[in-house]
Short mmCIF file of C-alpha atoms in Angstrom, two decimals:
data_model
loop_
_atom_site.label_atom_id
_atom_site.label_comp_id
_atom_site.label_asym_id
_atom_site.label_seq_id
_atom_site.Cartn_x
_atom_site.Cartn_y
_atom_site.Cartn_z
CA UNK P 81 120.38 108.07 84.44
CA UNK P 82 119.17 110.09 87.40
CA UNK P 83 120.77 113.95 87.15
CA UNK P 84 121.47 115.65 89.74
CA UNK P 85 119.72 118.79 90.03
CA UNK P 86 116.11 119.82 90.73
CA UNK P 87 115.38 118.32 86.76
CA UNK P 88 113.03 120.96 85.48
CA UNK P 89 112.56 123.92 87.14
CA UNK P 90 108.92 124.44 88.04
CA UNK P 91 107.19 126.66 85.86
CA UNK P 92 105.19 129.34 87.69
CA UNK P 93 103.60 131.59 84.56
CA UNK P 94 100.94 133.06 85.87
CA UNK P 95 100.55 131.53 89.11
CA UNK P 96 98.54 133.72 91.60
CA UNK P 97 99.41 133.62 95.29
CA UNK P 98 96.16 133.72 97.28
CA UNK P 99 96.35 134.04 100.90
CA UNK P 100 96.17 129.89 101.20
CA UNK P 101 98.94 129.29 99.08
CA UNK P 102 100.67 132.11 101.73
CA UNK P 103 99.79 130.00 104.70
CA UNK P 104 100.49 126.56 103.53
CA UNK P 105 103.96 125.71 104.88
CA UNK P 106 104.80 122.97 102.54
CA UNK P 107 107.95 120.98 105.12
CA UNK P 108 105.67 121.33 107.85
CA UNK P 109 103.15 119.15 109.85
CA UNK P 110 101.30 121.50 112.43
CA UNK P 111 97.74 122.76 111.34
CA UNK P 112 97.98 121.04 107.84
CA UNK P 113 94.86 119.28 107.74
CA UNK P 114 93.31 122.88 109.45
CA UNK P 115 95.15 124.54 106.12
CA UNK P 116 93.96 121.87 103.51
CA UNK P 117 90.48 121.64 105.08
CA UNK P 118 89.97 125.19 104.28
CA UNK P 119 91.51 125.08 100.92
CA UNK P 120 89.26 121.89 99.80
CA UNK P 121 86.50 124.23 100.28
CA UNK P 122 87.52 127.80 99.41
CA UNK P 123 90.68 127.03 96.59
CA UNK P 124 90.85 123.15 96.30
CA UNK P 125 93.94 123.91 93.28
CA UNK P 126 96.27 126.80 94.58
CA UNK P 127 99.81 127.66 94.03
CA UNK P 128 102.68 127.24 97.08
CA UNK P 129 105.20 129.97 96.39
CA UNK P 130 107.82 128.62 98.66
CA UNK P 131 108.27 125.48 96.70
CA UNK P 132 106.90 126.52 93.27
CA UNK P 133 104.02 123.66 93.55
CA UNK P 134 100.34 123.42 92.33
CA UNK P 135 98.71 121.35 95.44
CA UNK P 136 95.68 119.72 94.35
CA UNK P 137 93.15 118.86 97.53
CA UNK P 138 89.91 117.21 96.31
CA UNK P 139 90.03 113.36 96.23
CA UNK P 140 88.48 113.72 92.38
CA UNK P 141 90.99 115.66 91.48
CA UNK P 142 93.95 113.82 92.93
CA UNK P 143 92.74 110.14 91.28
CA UNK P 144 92.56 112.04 87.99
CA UNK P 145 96.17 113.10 87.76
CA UNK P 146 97.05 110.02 89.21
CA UNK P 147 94.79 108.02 86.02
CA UNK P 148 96.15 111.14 83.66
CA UNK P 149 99.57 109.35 82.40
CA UNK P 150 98.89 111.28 78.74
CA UNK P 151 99.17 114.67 80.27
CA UNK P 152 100.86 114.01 83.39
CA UNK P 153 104.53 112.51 83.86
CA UNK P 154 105.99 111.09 87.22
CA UNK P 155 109.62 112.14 86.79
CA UNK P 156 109.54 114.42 89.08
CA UNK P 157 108.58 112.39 92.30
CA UNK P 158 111.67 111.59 93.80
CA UNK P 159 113.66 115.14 93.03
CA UNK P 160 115.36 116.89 95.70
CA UNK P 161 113.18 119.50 96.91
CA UNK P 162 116.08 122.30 96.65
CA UNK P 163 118.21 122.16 93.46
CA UNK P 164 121.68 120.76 94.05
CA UNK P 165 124.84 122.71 94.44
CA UNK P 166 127.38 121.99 92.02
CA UNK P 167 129.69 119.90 94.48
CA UNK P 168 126.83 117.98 95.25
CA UNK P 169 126.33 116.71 91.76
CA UNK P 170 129.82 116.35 90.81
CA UNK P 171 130.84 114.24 93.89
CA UNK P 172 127.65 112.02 93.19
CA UNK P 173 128.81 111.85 89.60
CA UNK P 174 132.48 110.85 90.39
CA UNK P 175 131.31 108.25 93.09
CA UNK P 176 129.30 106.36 90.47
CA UNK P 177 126.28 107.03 91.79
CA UNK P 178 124.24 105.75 88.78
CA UNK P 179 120.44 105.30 90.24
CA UNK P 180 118.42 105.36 87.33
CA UNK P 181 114.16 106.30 86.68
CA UNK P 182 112.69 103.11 86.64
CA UNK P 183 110.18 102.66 89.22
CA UNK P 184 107.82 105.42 91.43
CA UNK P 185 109.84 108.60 88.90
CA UNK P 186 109.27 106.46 85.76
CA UNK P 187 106.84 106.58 83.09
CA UNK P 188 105.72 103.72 80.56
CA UNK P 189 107.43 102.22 79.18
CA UNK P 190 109.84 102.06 81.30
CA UNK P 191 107.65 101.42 83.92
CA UNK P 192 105.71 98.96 82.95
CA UNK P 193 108.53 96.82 82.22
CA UNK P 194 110.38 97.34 85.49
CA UNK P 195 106.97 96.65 87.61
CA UNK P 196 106.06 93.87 85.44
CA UNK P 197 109.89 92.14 86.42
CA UNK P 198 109.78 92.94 90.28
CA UNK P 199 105.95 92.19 90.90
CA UNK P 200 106.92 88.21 89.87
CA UNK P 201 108.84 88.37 93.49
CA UNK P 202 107.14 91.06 95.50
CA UNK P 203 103.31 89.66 95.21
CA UNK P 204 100.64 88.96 97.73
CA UNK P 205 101.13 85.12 97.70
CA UNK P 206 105.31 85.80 99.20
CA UNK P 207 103.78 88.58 101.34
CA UNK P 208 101.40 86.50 103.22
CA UNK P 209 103.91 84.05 103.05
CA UNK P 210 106.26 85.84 105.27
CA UNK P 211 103.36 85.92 107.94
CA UNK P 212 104.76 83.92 110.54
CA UNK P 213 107.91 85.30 110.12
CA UNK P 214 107.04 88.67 110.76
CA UNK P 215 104.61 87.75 113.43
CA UNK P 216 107.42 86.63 115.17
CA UNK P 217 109.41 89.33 114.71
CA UNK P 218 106.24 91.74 116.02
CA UNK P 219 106.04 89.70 119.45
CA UNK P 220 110.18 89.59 119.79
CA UNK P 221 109.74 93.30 119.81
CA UNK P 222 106.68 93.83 121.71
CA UNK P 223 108.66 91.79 124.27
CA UNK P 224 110.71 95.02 125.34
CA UNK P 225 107.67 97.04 126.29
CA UNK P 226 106.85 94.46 128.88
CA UNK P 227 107.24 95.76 132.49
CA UNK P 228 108.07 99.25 131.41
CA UNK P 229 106.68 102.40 133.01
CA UNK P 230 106.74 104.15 129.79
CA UNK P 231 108.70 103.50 126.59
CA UNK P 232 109.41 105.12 123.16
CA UNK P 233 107.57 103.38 120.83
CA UNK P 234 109.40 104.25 118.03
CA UNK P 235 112.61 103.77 119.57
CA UNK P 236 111.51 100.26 120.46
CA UNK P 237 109.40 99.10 117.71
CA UNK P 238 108.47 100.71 115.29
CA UNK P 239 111.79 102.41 113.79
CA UNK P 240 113.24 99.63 113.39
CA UNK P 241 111.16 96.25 112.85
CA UNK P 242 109.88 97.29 109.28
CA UNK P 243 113.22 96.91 108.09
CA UNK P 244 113.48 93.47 109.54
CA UNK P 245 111.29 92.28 107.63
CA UNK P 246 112.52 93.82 104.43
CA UNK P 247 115.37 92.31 105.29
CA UNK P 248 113.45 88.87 105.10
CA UNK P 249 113.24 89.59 101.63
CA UNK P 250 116.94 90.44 100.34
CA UNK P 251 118.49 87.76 102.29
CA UNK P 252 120.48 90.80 104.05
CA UNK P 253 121.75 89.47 108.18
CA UNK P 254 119.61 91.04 111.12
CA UNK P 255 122.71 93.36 112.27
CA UNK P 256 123.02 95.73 108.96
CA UNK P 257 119.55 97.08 109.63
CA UNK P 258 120.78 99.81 111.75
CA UNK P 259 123.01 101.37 109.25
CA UNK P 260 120.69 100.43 106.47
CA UNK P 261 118.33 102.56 108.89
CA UNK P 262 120.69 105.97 108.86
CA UNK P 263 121.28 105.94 105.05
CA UNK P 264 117.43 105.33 104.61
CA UNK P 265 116.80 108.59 106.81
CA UNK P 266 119.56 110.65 105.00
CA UNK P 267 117.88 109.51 101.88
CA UNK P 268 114.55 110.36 102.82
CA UNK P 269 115.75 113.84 103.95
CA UNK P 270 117.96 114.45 100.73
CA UNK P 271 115.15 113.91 98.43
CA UNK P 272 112.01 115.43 100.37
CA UNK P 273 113.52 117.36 103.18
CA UNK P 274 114.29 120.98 103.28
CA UNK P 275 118.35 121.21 103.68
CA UNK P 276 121.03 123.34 103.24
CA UNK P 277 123.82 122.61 100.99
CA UNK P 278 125.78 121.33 103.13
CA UNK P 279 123.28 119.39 105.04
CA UNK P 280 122.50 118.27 101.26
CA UNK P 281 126.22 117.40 100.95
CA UNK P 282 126.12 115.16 104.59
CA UNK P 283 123.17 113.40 103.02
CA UNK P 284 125.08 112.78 99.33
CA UNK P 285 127.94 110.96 101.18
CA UNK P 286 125.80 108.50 102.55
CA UNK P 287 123.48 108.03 99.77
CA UNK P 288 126.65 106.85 97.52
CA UNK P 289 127.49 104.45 100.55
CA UNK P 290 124.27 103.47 100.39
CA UNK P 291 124.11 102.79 96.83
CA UNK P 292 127.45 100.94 96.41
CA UNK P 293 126.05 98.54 99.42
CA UNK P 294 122.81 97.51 96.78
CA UNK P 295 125.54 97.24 94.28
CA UNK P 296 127.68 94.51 95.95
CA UNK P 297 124.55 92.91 97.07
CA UNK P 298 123.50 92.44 93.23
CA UNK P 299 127.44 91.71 92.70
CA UNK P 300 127.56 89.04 95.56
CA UNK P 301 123.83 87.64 94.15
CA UNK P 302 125.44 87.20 91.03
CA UNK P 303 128.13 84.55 92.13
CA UNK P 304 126.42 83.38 94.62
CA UNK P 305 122.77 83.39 93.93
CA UNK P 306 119.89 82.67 96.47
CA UNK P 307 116.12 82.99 97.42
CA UNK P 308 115.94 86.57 97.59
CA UNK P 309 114.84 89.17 95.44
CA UNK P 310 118.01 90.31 93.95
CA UNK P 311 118.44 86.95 93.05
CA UNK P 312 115.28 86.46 91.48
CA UNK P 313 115.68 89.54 89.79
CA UNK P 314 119.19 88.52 88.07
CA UNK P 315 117.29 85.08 86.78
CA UNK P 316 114.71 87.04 85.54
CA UNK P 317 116.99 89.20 83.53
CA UNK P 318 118.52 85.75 82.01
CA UNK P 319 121.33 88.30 81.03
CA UNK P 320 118.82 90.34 78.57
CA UNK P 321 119.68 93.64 79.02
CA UNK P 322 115.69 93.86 77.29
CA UNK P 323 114.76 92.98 80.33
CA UNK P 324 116.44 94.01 82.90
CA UNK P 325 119.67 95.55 83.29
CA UNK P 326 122.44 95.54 86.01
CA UNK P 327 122.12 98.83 87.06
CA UNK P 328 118.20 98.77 87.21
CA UNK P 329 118.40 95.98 89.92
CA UNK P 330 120.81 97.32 91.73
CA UNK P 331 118.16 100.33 91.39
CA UNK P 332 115.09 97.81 92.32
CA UNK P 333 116.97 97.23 95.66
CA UNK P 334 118.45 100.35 96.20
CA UNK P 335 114.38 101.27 96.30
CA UNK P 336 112.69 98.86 98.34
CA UNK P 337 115.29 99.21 101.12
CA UNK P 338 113.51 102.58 101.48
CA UNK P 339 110.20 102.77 100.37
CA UNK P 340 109.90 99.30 101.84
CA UNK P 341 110.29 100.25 105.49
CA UNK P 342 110.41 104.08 106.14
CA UNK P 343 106.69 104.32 104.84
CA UNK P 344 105.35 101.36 107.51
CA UNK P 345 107.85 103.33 110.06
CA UNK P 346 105.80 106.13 110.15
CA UNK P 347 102.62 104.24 109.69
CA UNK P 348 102.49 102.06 112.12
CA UNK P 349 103.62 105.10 114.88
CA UNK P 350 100.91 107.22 113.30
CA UNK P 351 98.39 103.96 113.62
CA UNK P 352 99.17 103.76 117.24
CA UNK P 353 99.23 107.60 117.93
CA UNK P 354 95.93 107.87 116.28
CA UNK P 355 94.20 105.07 118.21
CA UNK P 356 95.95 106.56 121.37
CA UNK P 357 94.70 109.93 120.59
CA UNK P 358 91.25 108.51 120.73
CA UNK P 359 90.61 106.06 123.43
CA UNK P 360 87.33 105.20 122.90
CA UNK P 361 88.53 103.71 119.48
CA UNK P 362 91.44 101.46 120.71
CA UNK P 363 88.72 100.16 123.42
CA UNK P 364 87.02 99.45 120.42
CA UNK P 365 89.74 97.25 119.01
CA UNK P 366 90.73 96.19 122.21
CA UNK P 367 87.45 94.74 122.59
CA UNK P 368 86.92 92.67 118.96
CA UNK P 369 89.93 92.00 117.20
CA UNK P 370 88.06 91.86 114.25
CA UNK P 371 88.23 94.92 113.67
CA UNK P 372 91.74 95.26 113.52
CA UNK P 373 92.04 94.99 109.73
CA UNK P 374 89.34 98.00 108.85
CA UNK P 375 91.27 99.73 111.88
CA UNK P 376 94.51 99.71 109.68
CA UNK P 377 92.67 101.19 106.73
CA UNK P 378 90.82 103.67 108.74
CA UNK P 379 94.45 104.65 110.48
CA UNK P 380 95.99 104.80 106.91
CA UNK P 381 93.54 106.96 105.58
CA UNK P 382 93.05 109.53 108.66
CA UNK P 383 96.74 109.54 109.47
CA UNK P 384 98.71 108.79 106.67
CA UNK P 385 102.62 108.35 106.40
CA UNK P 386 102.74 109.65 103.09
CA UNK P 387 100.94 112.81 102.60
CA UNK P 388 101.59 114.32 99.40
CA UNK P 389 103.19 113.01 95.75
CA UNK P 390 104.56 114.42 92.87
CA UNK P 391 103.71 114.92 88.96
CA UNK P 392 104.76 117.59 85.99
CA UNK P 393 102.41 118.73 83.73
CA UNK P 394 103.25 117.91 79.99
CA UNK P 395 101.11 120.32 78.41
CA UNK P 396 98.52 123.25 79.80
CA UNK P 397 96.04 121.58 81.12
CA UNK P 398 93.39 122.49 83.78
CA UNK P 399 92.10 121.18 86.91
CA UNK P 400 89.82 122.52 89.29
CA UNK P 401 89.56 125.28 87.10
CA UNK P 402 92.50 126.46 87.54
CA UNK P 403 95.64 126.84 84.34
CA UNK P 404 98.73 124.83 85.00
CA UNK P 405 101.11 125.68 82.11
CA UNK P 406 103.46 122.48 80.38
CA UNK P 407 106.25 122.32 83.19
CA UNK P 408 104.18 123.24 86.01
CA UNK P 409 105.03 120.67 89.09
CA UNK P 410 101.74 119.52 90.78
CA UNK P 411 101.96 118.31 94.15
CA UNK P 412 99.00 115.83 95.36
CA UNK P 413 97.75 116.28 98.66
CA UNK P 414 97.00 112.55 99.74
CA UNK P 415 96.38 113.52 103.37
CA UNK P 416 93.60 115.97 102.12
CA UNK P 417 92.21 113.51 99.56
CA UNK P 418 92.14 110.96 102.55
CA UNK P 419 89.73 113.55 104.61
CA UNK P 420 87.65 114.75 101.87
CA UNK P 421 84.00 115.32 102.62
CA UNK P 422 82.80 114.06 99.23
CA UNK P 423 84.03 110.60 100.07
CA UNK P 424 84.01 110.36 103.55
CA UNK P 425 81.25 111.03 106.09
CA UNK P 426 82.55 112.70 109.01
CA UNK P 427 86.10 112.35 107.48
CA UNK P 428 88.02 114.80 110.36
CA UNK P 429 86.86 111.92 112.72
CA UNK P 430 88.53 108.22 113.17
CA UNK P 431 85.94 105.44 113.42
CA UNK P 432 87.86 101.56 113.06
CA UNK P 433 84.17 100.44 111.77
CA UNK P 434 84.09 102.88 109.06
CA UNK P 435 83.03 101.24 105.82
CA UNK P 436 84.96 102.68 103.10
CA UNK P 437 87.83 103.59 104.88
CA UNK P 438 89.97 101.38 102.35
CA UNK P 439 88.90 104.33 99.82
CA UNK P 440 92.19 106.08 100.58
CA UNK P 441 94.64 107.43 98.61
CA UNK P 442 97.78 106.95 100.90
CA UNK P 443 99.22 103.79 98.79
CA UNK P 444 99.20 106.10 95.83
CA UNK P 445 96.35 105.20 92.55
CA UNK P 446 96.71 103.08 89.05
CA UNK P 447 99.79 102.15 87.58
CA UNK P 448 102.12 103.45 90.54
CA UNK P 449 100.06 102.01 93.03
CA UNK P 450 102.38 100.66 96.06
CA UNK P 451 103.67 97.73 95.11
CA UNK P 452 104.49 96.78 98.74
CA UNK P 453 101.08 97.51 99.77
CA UNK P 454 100.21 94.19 100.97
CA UNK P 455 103.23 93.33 103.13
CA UNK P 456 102.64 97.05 104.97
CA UNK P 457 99.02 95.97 105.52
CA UNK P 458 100.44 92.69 107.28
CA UNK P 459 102.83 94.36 109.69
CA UNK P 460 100.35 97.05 110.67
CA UNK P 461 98.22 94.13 110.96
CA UNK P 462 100.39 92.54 112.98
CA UNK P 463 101.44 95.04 115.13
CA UNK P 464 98.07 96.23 116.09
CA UNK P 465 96.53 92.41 116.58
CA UNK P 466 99.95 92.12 118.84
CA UNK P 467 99.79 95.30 120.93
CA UNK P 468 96.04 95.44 121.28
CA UNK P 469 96.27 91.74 123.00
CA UNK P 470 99.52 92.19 125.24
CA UNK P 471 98.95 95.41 125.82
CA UNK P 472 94.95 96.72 126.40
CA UNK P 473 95.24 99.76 128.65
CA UNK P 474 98.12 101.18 126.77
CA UNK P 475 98.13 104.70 126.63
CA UNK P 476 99.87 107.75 125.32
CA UNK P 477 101.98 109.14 127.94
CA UNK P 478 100.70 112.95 128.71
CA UNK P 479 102.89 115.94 128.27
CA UNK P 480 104.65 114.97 125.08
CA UNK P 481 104.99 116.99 122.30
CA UNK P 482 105.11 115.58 118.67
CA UNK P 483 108.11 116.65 116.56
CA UNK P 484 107.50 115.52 113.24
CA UNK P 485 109.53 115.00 110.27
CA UNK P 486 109.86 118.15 107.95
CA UNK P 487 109.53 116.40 104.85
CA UNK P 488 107.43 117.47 101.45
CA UNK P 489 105.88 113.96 101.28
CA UNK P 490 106.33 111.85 104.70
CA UNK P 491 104.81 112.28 108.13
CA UNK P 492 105.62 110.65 111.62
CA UNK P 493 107.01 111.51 114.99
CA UNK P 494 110.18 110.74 115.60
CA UNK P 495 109.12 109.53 119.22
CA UNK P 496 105.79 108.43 120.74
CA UNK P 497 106.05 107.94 124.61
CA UNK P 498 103.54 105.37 125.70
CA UNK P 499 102.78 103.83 128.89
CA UNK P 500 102.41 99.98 128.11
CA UNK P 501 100.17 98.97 130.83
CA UNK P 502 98.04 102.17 131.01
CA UNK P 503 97.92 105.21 133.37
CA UNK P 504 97.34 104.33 136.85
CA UNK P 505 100.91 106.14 137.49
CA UNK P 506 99.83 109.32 135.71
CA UNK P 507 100.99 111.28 138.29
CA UNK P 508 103.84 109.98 138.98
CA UNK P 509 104.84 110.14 134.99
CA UNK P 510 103.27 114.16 134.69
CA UNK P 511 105.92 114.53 137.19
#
């Protein structure tokens, strides 16, 4: 069963702080690729003293802890980033709050068996079976930019439609996904934000609503089952605890209504921001809609939604030359590994027709690759085939100022002001 505390303390024996590890401000989004840039070339391993974390920077580097399951666990990935208060825990205890390691925090065997249960549902042939579904969904939302002089895109679209189609999935009605939306966010601040207790203590209240919701789900599945994924994962089980338990499904869906939307959230804002950004590339797409597919890949990779992930060492082991004693948590830059020179020509710089852009790391590598990969690659899809034809002159509204999550792992703004139909009232919306 999950515990509630930080797990293992980090172990920091002999760490040296260099003036990198000083700079890098681990919750924050401002100047990190400037930071990590410098560190892939000066000190591509150093130590963050503010969160007690090796960060690894070099693409090599990152794929071979990610390949390294002998040396290297993944228990650690989804532990709140500040240990627990003892209310915390308790009330989380008492509520029944029984989320167990089975999935992206869970090793083999475990693992293996989990994956090998949920990836008979969640597979590419269902994903680009939901197409026209979620197509439709995409141009119902599109819909209310139409006319507009500006609009929040996030607000509009993109908070909110990833869950929709999650919802596609779990046989869950249209009108929860708001709430389901606020638990998601108090989740993804609990675990990889930077609170106080008793913003820690906000977050733990909804996280046990949230978790007794998955349960009744998996308890309403059970007498009354259907063609969703709890469902399939309850016939699956057969009732063989061997298989699967109770508790783990209730786990499996307590997941993807998370990781299933809140990643494509912020990916398909930071898609759209990055294209935005550069004009000359969303003329590009604007202009051949073939591209649109290597444009997703090239947005993933220079603007990722998930910028960092988690590992403990087992043992000492080394990388980049550098000692990380048995305990010591390792924290994998992604968003560096996605810009890293020995990969990537020109890698500070989008370009939809670049030709390896798929190389990046922002699903994750090997066994705890996304599973979910292929339905976010439809809806960014989607959305970009969708916006690029309705809306060709879009632009980014000027003025704005980004404010980011202030997560460990996640990136996105929380708004993106465009102007649908372009700028011909730039004045008017300066003023």
């Amino acid at each position: 069963m999950t515990r509630f505390v930080a797990l293992e303390e980090p172990v920091t024996e002999g760490a040296a702080v260099s003036g990198i590890g000083r700079a890098f401000r681990s919750f924050e989004q401002a100047g990190m690729h400037e930071i990590l840039r410098r560190a892939r070339a000066e000190e591509p391993v150093f130590f963050a003293p503010d969160i007690g974390y090796y960060v690894v920077t070099r693409r090599a580097d990152v794929l071979a802890v990610f390949r390294d399951h002998a040396r290297f666990s993944a228990s650690i990935a989804l532990n709140p980033m500040r240990p627990l208060p003892a209310e915390v825990c308790s009330f989380l205890r008492e509520g029944r709050f029984t989320h167990q390691q089975i999935q992206a925090n869970a090793d083999q065997p475990v693992h293996t068996r989990v994956r090998a249960a949920a990836a008979q549902f969640l597979n590419m042939r269902r994903f680009l079976g939901m197409e026209a579904e979620v197509r439709a969904l995409v141009e119902d939302y599109a819909d209310r930019l139409e006319g507009a002089e500006t609009v929040d895109l996030v607000a509009e679209m993109t908070y909110e439609l990833p869950i929709r189609a999650i919802l596609l999935l779990l046989g869950i009605p249209a009108e929860d996904a708001p709430q389901i939306k606020r638990w998601a966010d108090k989740r993804l601040l609990f675990t990889f934000g930077d609170l106080t207790p008793a913003e820690q203590m906000d977050a733990a209240r909804d996280m046990l609503a949230y978790w007794h919701y998955c349960r009744e789900l998996v308890e309403d599945r059970m007498r009354r089952p259907g063609a969703d994924y709890a469902s399939a994962m309850l016939a699956i089980r057969g009732g063989d605890d061997a298989v699967l338990t109770l508790n783990e499904i209730t786990g499996l869906v307590f997941g993807i209504l998370l990781a299933g939307h809140e990643t494509t959230t912020n990916a398909s804002t930071n898609l759209i921001h990055a294209l935005l950004s550069h004009p000359e590339e969303w003329a590009r797409v604007v202009a051949d809609p073939g591209l649109v597919p290597n444009a997703v890949e090239e947005g993933l990779r220079f603007a990722s939604s998930v910028v960092s992930w988690r590992r403990i060492a087992k043992e000492d082991v080394e990388i980049g030359g550098v000692r990380i004693p048995a305990g010591g948590h390792v924290l994998l830059s992604l968003a560096s590994a996605n810009r890293d020179a020995a990969e990537f020509t020109e890698a500070d710089r989008l370009d939809v027709g670049r030709p390896n852009a798929r190389h990046h790391t922002s699903f994750g590598y090997g066994i705890h690759v996304c599973i979910g990969a292929p339905l976010a690659r439809l809806q960014l899809r989607l959305i970009l085939e969708v916006l690029a034809r309705r809306f060709p002159a879009m632009a980014l509204a000027p003025g704005q100022e980004l404010d980011w999550l202030r997560t460990l792992c996640f990136r996105g703004p929380r708004s993106l002001i465009v102007a649908p139909g372009g700028l011909a009232g730039r004045a008017a919306l300066a003023a």
